Structure formats: structure tokens, C-alpha cells
Coordinates of N, CA and C in Angstrom, one line a residue:
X1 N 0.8 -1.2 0.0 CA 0.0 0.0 0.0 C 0.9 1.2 0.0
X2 N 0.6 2.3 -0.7 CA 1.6 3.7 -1.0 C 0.4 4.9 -0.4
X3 N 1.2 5.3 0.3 CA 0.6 6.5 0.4 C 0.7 7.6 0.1
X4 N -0.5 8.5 -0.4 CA -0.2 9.5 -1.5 C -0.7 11.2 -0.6
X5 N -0.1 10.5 0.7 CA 0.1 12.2 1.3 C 0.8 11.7 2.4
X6 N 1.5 12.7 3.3 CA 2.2 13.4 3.9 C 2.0 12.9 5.3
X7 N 2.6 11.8 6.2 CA 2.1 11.7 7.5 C 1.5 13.0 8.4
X8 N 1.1 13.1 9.6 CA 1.2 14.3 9.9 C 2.8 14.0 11.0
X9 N 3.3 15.2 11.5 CA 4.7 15.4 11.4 C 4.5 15.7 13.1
X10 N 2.8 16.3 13.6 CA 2.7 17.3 14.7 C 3.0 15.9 15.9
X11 N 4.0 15.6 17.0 CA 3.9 14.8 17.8 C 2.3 15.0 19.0
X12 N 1.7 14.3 18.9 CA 0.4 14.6 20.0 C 0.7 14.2 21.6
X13 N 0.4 14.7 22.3 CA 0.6 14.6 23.7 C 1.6 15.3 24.3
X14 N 2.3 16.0 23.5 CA 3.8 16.6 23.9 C 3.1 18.1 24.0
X15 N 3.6 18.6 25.6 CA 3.1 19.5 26.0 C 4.1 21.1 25.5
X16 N 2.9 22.0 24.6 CA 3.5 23.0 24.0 C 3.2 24.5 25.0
X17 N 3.8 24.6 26.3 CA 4.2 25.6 27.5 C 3.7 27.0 26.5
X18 N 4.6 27.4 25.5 CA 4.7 28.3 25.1 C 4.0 29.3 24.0
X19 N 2.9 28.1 24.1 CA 1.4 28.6 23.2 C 0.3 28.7 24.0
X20 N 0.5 28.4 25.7 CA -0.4 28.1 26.5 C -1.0 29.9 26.6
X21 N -2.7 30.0 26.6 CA -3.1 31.4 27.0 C -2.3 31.8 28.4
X22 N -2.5 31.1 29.3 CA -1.9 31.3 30.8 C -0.5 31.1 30.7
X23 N 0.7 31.2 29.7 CA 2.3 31.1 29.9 C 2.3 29.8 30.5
X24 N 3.7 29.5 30.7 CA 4.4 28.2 31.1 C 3.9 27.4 32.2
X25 N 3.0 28.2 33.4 CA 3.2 27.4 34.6 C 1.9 26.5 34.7
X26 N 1.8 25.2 34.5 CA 1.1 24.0 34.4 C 0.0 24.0 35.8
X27 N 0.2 24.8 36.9 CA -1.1 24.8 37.3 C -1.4 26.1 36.9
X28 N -1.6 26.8 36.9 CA -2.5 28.0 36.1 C -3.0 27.5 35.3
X29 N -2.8 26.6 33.9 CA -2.9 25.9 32.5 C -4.2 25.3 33.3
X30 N -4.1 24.3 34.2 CA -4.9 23.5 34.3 C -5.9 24.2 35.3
X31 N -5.9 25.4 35.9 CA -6.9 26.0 36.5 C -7.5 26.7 35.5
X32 N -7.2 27.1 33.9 CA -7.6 28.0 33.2 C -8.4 26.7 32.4
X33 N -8.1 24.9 31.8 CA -8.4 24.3 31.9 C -9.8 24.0 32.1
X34 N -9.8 24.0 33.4 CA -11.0 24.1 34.4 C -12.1 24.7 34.6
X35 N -11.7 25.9 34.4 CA -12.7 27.7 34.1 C -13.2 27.3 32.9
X36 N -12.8 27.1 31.7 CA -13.0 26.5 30.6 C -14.3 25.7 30.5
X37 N -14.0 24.8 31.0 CA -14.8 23.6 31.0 C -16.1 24.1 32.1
X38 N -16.5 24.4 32.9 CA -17.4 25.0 33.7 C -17.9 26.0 33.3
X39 N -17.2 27.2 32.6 CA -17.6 27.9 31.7 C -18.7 27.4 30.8
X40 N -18.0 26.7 29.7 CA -18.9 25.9 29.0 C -19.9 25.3 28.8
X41 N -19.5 24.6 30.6 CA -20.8 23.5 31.0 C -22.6 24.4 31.6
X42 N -21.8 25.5 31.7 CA -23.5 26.7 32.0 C -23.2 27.0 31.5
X43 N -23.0 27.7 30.1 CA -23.5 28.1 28.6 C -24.3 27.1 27.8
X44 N -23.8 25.9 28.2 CA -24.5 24.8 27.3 C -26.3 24.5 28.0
X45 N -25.8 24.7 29.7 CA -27.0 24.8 30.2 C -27.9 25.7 30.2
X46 N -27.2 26.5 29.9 CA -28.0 28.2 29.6 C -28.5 28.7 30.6
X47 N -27.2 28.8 31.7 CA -27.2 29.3 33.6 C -26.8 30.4 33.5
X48 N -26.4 31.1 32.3 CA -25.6 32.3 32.7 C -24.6 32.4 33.0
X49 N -23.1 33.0 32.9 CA -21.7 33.0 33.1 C -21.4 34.2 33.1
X50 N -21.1 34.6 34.3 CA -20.6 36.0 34.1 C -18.9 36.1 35.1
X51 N -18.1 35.3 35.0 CA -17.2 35.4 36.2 C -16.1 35.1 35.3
X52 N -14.8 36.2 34.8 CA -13.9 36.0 34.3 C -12.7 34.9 34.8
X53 N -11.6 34.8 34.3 CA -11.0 33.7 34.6 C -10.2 34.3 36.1
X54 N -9.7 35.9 35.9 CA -8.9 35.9 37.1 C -10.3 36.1 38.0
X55 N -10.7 36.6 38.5 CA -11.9 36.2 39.7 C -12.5 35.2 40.1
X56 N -12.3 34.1 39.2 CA -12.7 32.7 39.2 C -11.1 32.4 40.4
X57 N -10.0 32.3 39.4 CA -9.1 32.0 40.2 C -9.3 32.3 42.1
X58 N -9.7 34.1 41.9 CA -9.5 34.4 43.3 C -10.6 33.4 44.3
X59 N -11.6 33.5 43.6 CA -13.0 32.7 44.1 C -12.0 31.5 45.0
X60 N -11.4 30.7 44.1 CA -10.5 29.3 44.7 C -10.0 29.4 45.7
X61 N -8.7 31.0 45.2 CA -8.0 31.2 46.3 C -6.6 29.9 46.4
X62 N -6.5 29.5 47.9 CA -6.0 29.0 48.7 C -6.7 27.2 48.8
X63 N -7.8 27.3 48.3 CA -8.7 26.1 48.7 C -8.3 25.3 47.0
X64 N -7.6 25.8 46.0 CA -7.2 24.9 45.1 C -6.7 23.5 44.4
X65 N -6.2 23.1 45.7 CA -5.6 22.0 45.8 C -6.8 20.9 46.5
X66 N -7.8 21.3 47.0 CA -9.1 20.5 48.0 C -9.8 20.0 46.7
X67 N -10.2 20.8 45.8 CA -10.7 20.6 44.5 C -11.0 19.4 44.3
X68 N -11.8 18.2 43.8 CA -11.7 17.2 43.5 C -12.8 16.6 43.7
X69 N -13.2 15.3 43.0 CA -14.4 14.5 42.7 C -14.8 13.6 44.2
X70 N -14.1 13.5 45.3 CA -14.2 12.2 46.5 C -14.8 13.0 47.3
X71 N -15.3 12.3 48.1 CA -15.7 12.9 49.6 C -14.6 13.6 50.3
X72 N -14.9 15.0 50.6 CA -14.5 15.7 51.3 C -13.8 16.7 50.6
X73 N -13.6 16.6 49.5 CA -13.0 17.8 48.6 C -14.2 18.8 48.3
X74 N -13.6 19.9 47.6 CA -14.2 21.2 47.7 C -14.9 21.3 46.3
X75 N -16.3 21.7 45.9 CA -16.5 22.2 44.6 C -17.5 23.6 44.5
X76 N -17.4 24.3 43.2 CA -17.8 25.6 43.4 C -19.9 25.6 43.0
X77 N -20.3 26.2 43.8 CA -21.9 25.5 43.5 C -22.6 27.3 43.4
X78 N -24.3 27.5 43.2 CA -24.4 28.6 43.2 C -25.1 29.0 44.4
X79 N -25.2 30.1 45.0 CA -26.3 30.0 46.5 C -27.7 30.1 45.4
X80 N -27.5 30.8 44.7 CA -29.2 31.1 44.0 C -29.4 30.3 42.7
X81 N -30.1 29.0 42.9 CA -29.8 28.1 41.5 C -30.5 28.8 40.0
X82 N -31.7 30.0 40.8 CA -32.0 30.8 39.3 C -31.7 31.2 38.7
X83 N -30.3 32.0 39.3 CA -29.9 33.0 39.1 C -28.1 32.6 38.3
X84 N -27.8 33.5 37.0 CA -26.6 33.0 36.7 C -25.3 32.8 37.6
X85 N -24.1 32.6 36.8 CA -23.3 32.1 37.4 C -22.5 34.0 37.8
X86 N -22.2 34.9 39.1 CA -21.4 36.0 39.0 C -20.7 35.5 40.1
X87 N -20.1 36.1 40.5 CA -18.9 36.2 41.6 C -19.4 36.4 42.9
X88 N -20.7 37.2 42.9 CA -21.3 37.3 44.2 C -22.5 36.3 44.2
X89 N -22.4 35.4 43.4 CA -24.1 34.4 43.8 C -23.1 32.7 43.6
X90 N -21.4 33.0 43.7 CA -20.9 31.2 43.9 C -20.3 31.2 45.4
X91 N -20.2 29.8 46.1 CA -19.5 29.7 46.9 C -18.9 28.1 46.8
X92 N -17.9 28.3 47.5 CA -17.3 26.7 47.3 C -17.7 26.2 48.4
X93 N -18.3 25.1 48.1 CA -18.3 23.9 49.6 C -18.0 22.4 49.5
X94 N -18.2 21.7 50.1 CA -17.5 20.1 50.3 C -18.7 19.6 49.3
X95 N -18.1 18.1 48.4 CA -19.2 18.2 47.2 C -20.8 17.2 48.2
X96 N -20.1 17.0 49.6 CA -21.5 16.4 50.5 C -22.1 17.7 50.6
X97 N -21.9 18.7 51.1 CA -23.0 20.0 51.4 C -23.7 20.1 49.8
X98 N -22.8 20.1 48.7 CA -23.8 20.2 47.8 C -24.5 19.0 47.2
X99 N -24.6 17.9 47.1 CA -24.9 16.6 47.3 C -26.5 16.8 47.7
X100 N -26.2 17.2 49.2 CA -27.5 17.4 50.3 C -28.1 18.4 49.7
X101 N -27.6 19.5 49.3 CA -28.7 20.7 49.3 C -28.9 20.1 47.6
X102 N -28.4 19.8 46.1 CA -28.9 19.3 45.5 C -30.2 18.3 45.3
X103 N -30.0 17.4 45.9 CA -30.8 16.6 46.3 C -32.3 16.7 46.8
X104 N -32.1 17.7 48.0 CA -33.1 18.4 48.5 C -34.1 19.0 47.7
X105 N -33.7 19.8 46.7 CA -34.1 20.4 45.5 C -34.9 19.8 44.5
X106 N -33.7 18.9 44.5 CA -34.3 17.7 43.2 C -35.6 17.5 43.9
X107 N -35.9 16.7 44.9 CA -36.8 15.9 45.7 C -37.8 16.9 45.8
X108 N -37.7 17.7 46.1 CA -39.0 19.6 46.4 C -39.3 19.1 45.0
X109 N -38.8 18.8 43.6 CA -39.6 18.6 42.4 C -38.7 20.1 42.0
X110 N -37.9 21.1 42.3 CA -37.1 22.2 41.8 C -36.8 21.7 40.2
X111 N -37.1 22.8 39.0 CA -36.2 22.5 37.9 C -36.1 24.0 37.9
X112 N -35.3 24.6 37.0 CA -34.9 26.1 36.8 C -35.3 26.1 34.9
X113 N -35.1 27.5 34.6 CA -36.6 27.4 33.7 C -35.6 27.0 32.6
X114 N -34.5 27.1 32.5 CA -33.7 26.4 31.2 C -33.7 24.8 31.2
X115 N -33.5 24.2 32.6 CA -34.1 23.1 32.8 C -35.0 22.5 32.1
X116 N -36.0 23.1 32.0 CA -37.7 23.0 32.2 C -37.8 23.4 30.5
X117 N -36.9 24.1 29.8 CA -36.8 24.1 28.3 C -36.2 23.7 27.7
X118 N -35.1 23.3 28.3 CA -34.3 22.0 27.6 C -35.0 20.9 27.5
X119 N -35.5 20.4 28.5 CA -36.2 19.3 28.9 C -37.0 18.9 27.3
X120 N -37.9 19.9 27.5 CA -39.1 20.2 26.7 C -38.5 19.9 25.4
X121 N -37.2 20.5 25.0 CA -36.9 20.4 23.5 C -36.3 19.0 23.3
X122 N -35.6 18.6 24.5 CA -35.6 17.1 23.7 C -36.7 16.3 24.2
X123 N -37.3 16.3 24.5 CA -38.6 15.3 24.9 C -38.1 14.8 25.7
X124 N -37.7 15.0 27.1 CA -37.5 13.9 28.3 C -38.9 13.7 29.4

């Protein structure tokens, strides 16, 4: 078999520091990463996003490293679930406080109205 183009040349996985938006330092990268992706994830839900990346950062703070998916780590939730995502309506707590107050919500029968039109548009 001949092949009639050009492998590609780009090595994948090899980490390029120097095209990163946030410069060289690998946690910033992966806190900007992060913002990214949560960003995203309420745009797609149609929550509202209004918290740039450095205020997001400050929001973290010190509590950065707690971060994480297990019991007893830290994640960022909203106090007012109608309300979009700003600086003054997030706070971080343990992902069991939000777990419970989630839950709680769910169970009251709570949906929020993008919820409630998402739903709608795919037929769930």
C-alpha cells in the first residue's frame, strides 16, 4: 500500500508551555483548563456565566488543591440556582453540602426554567 500524502509530522501529547493562553506554569494551565470547562458547562445549560478567569481564580483562592471529585473535597456551586453564574451568587463547599442541598431540591420537584426548556426540547 503507497501512500499518496504526507504523515502528519505534529507529535500529539507533547506539551507545547509556550502557546499556552496562561504562559508556562502547568497549574495556572490547568486552573484556566478548568474555568473552561465549567464555563462551557453553564453556557451549554443556559445558567448564565458571568465570572472572568482571574476572579474565578481568586474565588479558589487557597482552597485549590481540595478541588476534587471524592468525599470531602471542595467544589464551586451557586447559592441562587436561578440565578446566573457571578462572583457574588458562587461559593465553594464540600461536594457532600452540595450533594444534600442538590438533592433536596431535586426531591421539592425544583427545575430552573432552562431546565424546564431544555427538557421540553428534547422530549425527556
Amino acid at each position: 500500500m503507497v501512500l499518496h500524502h504526507k504523515p502528519h509530522t505534529r507529535s500529539w501529547g507533547k506539551l507545547r508551555p509556550h502557546l499556552w493562553v496562561t504562559g508556562p506554569d502547568p497549574v495556572l494551565h490547568k486552573k484556566y483548563l478548568v474555568w473552561l470547562q465549567q464555563r462551557n458547562q453553564a453556557l451549554w445549560r443556559e445558567e448564565g456565566w458571568h465570572i472572568d478567569f482571574e476572579p474565578w481564580c481568586e474565588i479558589w483562592g487557597d482552597q485549590w488543591d481540595l478541588r476534587g471529585r471524592e468525599r470531602g473535597h471542595l467544589c464551586m456551586t451557586r447559592k441562587d440556582w436561578a440565578a446566573p453564574w457571578t462572583q457574588d451568587n458562587v461559593i465553594i463547599v464540600t461536594r457532600e453540602a452540595h450533594a444534600k442541598t442538590q438533592g433536596q431540591a431535586r426531591a421539592a420537584g425544583w427545575r430552573s426554567q432552562q431546565q424546564q426548556a431544555r427538557r421540553a426540547r428534547l422530549d425527556i
